GROMACS .gro file of C-alpha atoms in nm:
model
  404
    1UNK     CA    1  -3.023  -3.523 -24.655
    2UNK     CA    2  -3.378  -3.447 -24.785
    3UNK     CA    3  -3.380  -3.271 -25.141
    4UNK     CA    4  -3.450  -2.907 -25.087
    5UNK     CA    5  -3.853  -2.861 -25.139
    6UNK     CA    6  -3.866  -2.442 -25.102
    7UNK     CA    7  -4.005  -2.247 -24.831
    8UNK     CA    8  -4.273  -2.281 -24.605
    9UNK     CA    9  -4.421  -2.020 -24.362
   10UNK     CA   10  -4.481  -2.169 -24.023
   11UNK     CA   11  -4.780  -2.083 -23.849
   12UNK     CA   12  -4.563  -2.108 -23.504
   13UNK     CA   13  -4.618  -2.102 -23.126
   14UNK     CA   14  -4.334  -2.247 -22.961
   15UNK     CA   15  -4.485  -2.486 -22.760
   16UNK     CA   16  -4.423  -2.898 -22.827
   17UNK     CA   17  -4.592  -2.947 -23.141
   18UNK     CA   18  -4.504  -2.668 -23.340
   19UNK     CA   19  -4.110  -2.665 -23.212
   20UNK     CA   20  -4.075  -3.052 -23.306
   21UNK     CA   21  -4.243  -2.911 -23.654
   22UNK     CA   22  -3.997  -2.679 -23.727
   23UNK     CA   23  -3.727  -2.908 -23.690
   24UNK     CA   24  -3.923  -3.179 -23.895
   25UNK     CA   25  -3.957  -2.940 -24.182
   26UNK     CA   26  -3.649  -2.898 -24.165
   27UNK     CA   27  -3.553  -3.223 -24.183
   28UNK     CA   28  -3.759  -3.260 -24.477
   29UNK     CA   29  -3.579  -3.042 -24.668
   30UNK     CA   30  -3.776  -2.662 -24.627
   31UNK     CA   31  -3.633  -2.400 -24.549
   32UNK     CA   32  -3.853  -2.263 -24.224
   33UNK     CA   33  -4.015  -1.888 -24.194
   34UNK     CA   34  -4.157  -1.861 -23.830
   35UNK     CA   35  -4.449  -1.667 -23.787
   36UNK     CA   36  -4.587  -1.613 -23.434
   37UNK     CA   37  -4.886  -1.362 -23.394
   38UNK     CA   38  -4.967  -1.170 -23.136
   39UNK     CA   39  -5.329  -1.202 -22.988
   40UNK     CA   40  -5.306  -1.085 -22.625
   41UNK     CA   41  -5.128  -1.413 -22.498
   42UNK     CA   42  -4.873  -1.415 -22.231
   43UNK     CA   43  -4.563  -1.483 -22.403
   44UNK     CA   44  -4.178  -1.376 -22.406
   45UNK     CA   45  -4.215  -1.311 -22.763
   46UNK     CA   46  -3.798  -1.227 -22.794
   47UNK     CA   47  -3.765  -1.545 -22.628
   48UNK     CA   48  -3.940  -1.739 -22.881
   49UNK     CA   49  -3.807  -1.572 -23.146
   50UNK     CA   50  -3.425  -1.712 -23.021
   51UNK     CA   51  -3.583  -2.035 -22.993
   52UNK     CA   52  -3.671  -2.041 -23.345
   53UNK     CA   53  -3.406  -1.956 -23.501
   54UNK     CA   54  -3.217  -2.195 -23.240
   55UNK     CA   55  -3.422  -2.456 -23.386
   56UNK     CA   56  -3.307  -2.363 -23.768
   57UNK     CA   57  -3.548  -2.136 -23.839
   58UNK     CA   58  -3.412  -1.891 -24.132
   59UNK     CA   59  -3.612  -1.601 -24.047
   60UNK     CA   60  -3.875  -1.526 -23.768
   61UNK     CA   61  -4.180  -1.295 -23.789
   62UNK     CA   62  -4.367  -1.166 -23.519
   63UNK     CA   63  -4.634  -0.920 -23.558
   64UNK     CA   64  -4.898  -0.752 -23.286
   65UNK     CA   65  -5.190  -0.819 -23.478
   66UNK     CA   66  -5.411  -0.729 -23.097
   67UNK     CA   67  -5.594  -0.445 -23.243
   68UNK     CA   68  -5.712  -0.584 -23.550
   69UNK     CA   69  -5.805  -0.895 -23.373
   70UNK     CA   70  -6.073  -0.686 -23.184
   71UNK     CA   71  -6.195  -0.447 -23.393
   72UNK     CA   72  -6.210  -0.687 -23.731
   73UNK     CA   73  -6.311  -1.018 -23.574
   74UNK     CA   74  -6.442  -0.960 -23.215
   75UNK     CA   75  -6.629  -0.685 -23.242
   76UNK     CA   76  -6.861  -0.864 -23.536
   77UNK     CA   77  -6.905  -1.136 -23.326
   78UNK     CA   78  -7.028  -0.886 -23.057
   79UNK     CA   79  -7.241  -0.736 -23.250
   80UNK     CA   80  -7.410  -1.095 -23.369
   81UNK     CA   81  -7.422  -1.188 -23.003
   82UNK     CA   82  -7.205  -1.517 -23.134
   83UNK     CA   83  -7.297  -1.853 -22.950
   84UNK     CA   84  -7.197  -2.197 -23.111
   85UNK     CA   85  -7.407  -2.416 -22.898
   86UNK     CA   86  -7.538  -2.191 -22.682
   87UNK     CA   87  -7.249  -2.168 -22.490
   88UNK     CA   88  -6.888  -2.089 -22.655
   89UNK     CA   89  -6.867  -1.801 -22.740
   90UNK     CA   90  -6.574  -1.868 -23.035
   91UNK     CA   91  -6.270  -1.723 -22.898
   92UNK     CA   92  -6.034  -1.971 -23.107
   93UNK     CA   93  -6.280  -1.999 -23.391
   94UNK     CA   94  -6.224  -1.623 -23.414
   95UNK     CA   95  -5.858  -1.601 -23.389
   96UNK     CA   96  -5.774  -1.876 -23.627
   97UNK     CA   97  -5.889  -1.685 -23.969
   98UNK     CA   98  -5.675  -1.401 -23.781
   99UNK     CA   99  -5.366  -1.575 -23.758
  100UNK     CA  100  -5.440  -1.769 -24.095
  101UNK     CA  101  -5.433  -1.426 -24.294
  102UNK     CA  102  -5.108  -1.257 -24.141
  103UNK     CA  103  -4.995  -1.626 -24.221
  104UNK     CA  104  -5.083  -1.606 -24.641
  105UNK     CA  105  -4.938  -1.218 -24.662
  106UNK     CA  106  -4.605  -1.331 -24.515
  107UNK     CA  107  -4.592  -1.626 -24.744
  108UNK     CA  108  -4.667  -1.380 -25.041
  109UNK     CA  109  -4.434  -1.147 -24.875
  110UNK     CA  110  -4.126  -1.409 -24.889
  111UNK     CA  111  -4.230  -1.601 -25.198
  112UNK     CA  112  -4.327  -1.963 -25.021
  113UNK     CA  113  -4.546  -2.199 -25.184
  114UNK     CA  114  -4.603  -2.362 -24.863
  115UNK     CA  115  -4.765  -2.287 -24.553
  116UNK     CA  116  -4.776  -2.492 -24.233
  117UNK     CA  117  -4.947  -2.574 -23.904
  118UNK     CA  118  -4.951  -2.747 -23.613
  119UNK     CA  119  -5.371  -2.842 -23.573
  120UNK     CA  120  -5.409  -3.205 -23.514
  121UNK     CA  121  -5.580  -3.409 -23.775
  122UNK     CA  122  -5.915  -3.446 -23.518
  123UNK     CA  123  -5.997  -3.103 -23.457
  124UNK     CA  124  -6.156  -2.797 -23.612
  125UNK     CA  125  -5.856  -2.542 -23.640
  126UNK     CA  126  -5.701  -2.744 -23.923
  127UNK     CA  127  -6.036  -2.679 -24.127
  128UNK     CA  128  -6.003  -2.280 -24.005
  129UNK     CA  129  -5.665  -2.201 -24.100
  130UNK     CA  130  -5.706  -2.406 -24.461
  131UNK     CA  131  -5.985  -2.250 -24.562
  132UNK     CA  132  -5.918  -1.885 -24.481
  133UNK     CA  133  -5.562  -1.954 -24.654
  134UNK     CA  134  -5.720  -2.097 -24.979
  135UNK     CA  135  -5.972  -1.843 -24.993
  136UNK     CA  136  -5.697  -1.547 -24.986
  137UNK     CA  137  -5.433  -1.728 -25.169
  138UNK     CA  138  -5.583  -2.024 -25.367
  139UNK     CA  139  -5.239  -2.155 -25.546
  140UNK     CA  140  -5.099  -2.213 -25.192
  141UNK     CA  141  -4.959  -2.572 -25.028
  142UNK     CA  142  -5.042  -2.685 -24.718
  143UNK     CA  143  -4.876  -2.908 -24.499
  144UNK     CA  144  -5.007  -3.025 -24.245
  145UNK     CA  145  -4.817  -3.293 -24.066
  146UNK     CA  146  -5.069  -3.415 -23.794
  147UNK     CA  147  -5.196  -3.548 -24.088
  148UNK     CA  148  -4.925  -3.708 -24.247
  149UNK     CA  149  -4.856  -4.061 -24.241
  150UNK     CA  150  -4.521  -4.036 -24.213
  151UNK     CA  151  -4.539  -3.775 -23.914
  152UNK     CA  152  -4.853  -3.947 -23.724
  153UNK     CA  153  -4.729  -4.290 -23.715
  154UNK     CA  154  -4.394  -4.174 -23.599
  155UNK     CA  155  -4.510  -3.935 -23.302
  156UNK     CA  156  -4.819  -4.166 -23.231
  157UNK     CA  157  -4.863  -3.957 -22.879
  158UNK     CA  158  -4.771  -3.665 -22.657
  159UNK     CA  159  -4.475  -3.896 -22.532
  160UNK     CA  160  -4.310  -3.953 -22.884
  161UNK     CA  161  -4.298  -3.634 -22.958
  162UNK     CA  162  -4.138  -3.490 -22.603
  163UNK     CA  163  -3.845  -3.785 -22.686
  164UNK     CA  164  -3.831  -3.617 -23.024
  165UNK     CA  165  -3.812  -3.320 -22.831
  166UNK     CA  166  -3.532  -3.376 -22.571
  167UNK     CA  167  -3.345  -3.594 -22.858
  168UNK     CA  168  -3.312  -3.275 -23.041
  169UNK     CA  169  -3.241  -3.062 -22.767
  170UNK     CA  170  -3.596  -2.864 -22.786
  171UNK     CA  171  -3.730  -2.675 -22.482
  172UNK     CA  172  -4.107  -2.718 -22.390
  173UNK     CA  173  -4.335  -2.653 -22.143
  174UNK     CA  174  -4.512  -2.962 -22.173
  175UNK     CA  175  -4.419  -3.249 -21.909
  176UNK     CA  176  -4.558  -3.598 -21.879
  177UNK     CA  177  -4.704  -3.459 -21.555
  178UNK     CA  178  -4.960  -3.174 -21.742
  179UNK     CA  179  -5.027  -3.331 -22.100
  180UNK     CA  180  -5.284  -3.083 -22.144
  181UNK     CA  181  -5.357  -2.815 -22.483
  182UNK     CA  182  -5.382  -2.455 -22.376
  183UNK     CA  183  -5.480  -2.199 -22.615
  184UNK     CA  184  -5.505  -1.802 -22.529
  185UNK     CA  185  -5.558  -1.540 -22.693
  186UNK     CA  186  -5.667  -1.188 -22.622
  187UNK     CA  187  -6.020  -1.371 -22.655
  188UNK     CA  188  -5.967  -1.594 -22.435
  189UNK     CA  189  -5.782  -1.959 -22.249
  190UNK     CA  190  -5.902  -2.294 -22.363
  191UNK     CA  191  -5.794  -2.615 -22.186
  192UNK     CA  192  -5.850  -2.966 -22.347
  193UNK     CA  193  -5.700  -3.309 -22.418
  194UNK     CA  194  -5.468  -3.481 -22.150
  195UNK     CA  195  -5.690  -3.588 -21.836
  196UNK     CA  196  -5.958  -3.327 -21.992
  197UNK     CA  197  -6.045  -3.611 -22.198
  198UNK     CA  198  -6.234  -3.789 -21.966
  199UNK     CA  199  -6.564  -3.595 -21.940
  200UNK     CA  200  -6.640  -3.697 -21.568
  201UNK     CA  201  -6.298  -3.513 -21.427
  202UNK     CA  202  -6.396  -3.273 -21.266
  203UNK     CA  203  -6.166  -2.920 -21.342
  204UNK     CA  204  -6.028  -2.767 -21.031
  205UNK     CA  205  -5.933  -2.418 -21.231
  206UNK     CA  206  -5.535  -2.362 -21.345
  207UNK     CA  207  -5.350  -2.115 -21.156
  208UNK     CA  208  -5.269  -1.960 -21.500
  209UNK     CA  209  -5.580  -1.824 -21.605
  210UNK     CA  210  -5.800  -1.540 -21.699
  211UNK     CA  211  -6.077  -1.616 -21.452
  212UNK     CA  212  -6.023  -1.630 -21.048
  213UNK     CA  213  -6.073  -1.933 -20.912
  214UNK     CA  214  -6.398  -1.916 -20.711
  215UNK     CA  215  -6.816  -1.944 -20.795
  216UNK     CA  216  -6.761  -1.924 -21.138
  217UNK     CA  217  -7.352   0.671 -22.980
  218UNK     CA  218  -7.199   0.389 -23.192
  219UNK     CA  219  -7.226  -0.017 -23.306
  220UNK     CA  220  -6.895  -0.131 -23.131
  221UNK     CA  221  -6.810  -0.063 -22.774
  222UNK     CA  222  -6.624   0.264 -22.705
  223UNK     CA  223  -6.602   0.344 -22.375
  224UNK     CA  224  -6.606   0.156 -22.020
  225UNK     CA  225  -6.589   0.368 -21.707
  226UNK     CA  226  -6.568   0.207 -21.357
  227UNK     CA  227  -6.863   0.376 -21.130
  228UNK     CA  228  -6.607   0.306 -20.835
  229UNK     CA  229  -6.316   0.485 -20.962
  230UNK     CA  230  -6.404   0.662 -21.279
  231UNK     CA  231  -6.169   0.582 -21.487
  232UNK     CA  232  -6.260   0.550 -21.856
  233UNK     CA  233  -6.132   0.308 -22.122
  234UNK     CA  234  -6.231   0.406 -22.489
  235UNK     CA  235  -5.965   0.240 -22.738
  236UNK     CA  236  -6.076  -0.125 -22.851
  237UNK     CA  237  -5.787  -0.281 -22.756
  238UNK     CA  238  -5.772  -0.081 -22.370
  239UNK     CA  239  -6.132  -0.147 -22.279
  240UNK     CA  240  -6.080  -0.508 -22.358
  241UNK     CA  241  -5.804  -0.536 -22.211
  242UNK     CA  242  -5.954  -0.380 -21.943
  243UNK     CA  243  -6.284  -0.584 -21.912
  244UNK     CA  244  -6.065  -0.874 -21.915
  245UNK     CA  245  -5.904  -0.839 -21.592
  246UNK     CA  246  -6.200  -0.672 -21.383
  247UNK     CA  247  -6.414  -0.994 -21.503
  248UNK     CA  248  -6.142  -1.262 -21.479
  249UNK     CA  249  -6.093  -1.107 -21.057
  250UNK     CA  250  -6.454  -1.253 -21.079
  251UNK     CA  251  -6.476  -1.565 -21.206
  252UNK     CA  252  -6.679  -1.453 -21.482
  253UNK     CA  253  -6.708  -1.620 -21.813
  254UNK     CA  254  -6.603  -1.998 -21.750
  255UNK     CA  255  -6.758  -2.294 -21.912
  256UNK     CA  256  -6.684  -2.648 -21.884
  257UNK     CA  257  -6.916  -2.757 -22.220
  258UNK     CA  258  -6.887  -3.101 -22.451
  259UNK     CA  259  -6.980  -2.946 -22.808
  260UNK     CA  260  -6.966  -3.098 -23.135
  261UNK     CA  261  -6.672  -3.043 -23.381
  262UNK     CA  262  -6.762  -2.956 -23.761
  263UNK     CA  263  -6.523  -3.315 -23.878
  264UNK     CA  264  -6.806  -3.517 -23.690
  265UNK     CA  265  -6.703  -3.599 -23.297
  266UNK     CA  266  -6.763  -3.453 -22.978
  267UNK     CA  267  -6.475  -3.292 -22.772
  268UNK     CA  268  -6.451  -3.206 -22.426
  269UNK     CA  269  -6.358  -2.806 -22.371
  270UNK     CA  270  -6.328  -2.572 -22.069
  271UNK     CA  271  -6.316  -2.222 -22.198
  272UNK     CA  272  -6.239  -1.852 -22.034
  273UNK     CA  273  -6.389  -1.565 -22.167
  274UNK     CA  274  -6.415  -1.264 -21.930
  275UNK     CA  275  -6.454  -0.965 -22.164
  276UNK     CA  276  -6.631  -1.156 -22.436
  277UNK     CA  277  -6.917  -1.270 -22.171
  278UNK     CA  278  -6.956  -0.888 -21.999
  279UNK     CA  279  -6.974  -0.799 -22.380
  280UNK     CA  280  -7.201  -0.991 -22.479
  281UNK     CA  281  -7.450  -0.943 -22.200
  282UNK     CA  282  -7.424  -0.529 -22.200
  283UNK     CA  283  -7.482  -0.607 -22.629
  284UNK     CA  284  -7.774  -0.822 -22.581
  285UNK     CA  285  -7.961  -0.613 -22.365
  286UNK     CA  286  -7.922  -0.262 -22.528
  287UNK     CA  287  -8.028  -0.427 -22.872
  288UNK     CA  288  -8.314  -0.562 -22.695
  289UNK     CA  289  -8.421  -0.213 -22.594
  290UNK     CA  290  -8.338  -0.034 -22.922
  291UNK     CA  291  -8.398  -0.308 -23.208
  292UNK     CA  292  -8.754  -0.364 -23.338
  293UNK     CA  293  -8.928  -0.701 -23.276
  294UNK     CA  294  -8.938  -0.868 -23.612
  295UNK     CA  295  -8.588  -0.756 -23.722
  296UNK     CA  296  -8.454  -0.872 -23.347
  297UNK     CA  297  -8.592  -1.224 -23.448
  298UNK     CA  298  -8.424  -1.234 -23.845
  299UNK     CA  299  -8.099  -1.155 -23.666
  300UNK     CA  300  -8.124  -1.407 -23.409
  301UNK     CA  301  -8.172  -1.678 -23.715
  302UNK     CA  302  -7.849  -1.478 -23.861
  303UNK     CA  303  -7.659  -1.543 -23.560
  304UNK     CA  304  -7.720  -1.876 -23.537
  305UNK     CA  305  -7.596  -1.919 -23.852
  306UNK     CA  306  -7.300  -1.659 -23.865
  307UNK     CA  307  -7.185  -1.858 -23.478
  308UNK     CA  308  -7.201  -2.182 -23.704
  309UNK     CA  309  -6.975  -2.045 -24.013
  310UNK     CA  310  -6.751  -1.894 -23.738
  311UNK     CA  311  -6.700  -2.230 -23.591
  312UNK     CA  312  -6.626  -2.428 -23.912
  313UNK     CA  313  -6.410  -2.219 -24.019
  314UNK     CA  314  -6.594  -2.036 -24.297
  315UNK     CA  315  -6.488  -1.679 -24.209
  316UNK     CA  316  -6.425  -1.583 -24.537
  317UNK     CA  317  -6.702  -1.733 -24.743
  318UNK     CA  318  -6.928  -1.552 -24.924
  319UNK     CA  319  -7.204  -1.596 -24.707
  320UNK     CA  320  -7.079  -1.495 -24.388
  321UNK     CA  321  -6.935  -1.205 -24.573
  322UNK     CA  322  -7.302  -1.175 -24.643
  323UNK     CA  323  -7.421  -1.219 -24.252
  324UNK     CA  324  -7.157  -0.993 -24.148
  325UNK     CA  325  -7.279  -0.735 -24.382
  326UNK     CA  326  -7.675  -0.791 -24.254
  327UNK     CA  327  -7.581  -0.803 -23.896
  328UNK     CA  328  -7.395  -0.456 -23.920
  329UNK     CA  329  -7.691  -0.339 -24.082
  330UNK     CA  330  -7.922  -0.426 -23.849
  331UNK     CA  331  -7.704  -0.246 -23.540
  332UNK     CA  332  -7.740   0.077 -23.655
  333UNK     CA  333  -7.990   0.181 -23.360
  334UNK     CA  334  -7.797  -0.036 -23.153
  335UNK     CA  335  -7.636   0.261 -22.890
  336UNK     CA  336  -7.633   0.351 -22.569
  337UNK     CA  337  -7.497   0.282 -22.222
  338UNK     CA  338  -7.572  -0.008 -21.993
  339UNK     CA  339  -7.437  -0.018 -21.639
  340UNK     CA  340  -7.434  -0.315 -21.455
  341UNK     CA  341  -7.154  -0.559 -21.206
  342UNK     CA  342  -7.007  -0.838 -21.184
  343UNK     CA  343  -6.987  -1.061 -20.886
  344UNK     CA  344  -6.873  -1.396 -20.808
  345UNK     CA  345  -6.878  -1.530 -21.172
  346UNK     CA  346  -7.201  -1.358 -21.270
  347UNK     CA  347  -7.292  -1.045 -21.482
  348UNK     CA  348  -7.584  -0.856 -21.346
  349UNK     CA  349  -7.733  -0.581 -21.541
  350UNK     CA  350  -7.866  -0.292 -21.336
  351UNK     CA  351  -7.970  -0.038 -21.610
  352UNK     CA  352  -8.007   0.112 -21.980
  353UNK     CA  353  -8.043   0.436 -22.130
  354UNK     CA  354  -7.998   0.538 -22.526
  355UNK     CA  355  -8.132   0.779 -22.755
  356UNK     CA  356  -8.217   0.517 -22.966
  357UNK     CA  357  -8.487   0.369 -22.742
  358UNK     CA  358  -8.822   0.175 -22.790
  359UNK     CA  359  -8.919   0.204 -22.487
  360UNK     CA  360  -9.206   0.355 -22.440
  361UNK     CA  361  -9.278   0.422 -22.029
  362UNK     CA  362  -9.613   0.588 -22.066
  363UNK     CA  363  -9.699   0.351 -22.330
  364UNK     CA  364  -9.622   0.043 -22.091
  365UNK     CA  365  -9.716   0.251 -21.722
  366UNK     CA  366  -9.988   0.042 -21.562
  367UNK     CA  367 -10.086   0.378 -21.368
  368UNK     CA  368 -10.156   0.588 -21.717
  369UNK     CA  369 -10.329   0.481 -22.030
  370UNK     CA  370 -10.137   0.660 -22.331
  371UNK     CA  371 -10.174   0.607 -22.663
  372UNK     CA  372 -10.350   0.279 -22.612
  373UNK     CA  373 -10.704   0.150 -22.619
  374UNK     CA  374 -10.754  -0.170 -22.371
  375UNK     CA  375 -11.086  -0.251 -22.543
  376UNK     CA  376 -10.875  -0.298 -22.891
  377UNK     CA  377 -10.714  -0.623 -22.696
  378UNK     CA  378 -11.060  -0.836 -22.742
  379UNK     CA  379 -11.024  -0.820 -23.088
  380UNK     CA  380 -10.632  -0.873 -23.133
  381UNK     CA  381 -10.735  -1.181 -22.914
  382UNK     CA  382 -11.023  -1.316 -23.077
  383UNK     CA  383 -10.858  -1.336 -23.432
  384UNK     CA  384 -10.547  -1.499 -23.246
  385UNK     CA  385 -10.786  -1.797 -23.076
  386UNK     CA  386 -10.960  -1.838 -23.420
  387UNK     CA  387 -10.673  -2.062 -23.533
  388UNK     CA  388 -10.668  -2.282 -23.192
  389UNK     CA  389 -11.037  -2.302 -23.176
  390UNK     CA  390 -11.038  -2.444 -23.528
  391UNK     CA  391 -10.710  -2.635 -23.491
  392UNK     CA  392 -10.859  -2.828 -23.164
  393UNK     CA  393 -11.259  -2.852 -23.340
  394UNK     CA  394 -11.068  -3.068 -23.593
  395UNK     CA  395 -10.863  -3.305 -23.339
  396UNK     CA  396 -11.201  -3.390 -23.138
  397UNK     CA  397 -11.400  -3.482 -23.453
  398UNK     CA  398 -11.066  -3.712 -23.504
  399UNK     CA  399 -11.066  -3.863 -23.177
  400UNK     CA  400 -11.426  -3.910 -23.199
  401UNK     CA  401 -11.417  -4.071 -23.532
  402UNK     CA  402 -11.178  -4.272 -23.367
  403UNK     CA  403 -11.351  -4.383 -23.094
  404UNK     CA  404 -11.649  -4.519 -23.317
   0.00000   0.00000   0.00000
């Protein structure tokens, strides 16, 4: 038997890794708290909680931590209009500093020096749950088996770890047949690793997910209403909720992108995000129609930035406390209503209205002057040429001096 080393609060899912962690830890000599959060997943929650404590954990924690998912983390990223890459729109990278706090209060909460989780030594969520936990709690232990030499060399692969598995009597969903990582959360699905891997296989869709199979007066959102139907959805939680399943009937938010982890390689993902890509559409075309011109392009650099420090894990830094704090600022002209549809994995937007508005129609009409002089345009244009007429004077004396 192992010497007894205290408590450690599991950050727990009950899939394959973090049910043959559990029973490692406890072989290790910790006593094991369970914590399984609550993000919108499909889960039998009451069955994973038997499963844990069937597995020797000595107490089990599960919270709904939904709404505070949304309005604390989503919503920000919203309001940034959050890309990493272009593309991902950071439904893990959210949910991990999410997860990672609920994980440090229950470790205060029970007195454990230790936390735990089940993020492989290659990826980026081992970086996002570590650094949110030191930031809030920075006496805590982590351990982190994946990177472990003990653990690693033991369960080299997928397949040592499912014989640890049935050896020990654990359950999993996992089979030799569908070695692949799933991740959802009220976010969003992520697929990768397993035949994923291989960046020329081509992904047929999982019968599983969000997305159908098929062609693929405030700052925060509060209210969708369906043209068809009329009904309304105001809470955070309902309207995503919501948005989620009109978009996913649509195909609508699917990516299959390579990106570039924060520890240095490049990993192969396929991502979901229904709500999160009607969101961010209906976001980035009311702030286009409400936000000055200059400030529009200082928040763009910020959200390059704040998508970056989302991704590595750097939630609760100082400075993207700081971007957070400038991004908010800069939405506060940011309302109104946008309509638009989705169809066949597309968002198309049909129409804006707020009181906020820079539009100017009379200003813009082609059919009435307004309050602008055409003749002023010579002169707006001649200062703008002065710098290319002098830029390209200077490169023809060069090439002629050249030429000599």
């Amino acid at each position: 038997m192992a010497q007894p080393k205290g408590t450690v609060v599991l950050a727990y899912s009950g899939g394959l890794d973090t049910s043959c962690i559990l029973v490692w830890l406890k072989e290790q000599g910790y006593d094991v708290v369970a914590y399984l959060a609550n993000i919108g997943q499909k889960e039998d929650f009451e069955a994973a909680r038997k499963k844990a404590l069937a597995l020797g954990a000595k107490k089990v924690y599960i919270e709904d931590i939904s709404k505070e998912f949304v309005e604390e983390f989503i919503w920000p990223a919203v309001q940034a209009n959050a890309l990493y890459e272009d593309r991902y729109l950071l439904g893990t990278a959210l949910a991990r500093p999410c997860i990672a706090r609920k994980l440090v209060e229950i470790a205060q909460r029970e007195g454990a020096q230790y936390v735990a989780h089940g993020a492989t030594g290659k990826g980026n969520d081992q970086v996002r749950f570590e650094l949110t936990c030191y930031a809030l709690c920075p006496k805590i232990k982590v351990v982190a088996p994946w990177r472990l030499p003990e653990f690693y060399q033991r369960f080299p692969g997928r397949r040592e770890l499912m014989d640890y598995a049935k050896k020990h009597g654990i359950p999993v969903p996992v089979t030799p047949q569908t070695p692949w990582s799933m991740d959802e959360n009220l976010m969003h699905i992520s697929y990768e690793a397993g035949i994923l891997e291989n960046p020329k296989v081509i992904d047929h869709g999982n019968p599983a997910s969000m997305a159908a199979t098929g062609p693929r007066a405030s700052r925060v959102p509060v209210k969708v209403t369906n043209a068809g139907d009329g009904a309304t959805h105001r809470s955070a939680l309902e309207l995503f909720v919501y948005l989620n399943d009109i978009a996913g009937k649509h195909g609508v938010g699917r990516v299959d992108i390579v990106e570039n982890r924060f520890v240095g390689m490049k990993s192969r993902g396929i991502y979901e995000t229904p709500a999160g890509t009607i969101l961010y559409h209906a976001h980035l075309d009311i702030e286009a129609f409400t936000m000055d011109r200059e400030v529009r392009k200082i928040k763009q650099g910020l959200a390059l930035k704040f998508s970056e420090l989302v991704y590595n894990g750097f939630w609760h830094s100082p400075e993207c406390e700081f971007l957070r704090q400038c991004i908010g600022r800069s939405q506060e002209a940011v309302v109104g209503t946008v309509r638009l549809s989705v169809f066949k994995g597309q968002v198309y937007i049909l129409g804006r209205e707020s009181p906020r508005s820079l539009y100017n129609e009379e200003l813009v009409s082609m059919n009435v002057q307004g309050d602008y002089e055409p003749a002023d345009a010579t002169g707006f244009i001649n200062i703008n040429s002065l710098r290319l007429k002098e830029y390209h004077r200077l490169q023809s004396k060069v090439t002629i001096k050249q030429d000599e």
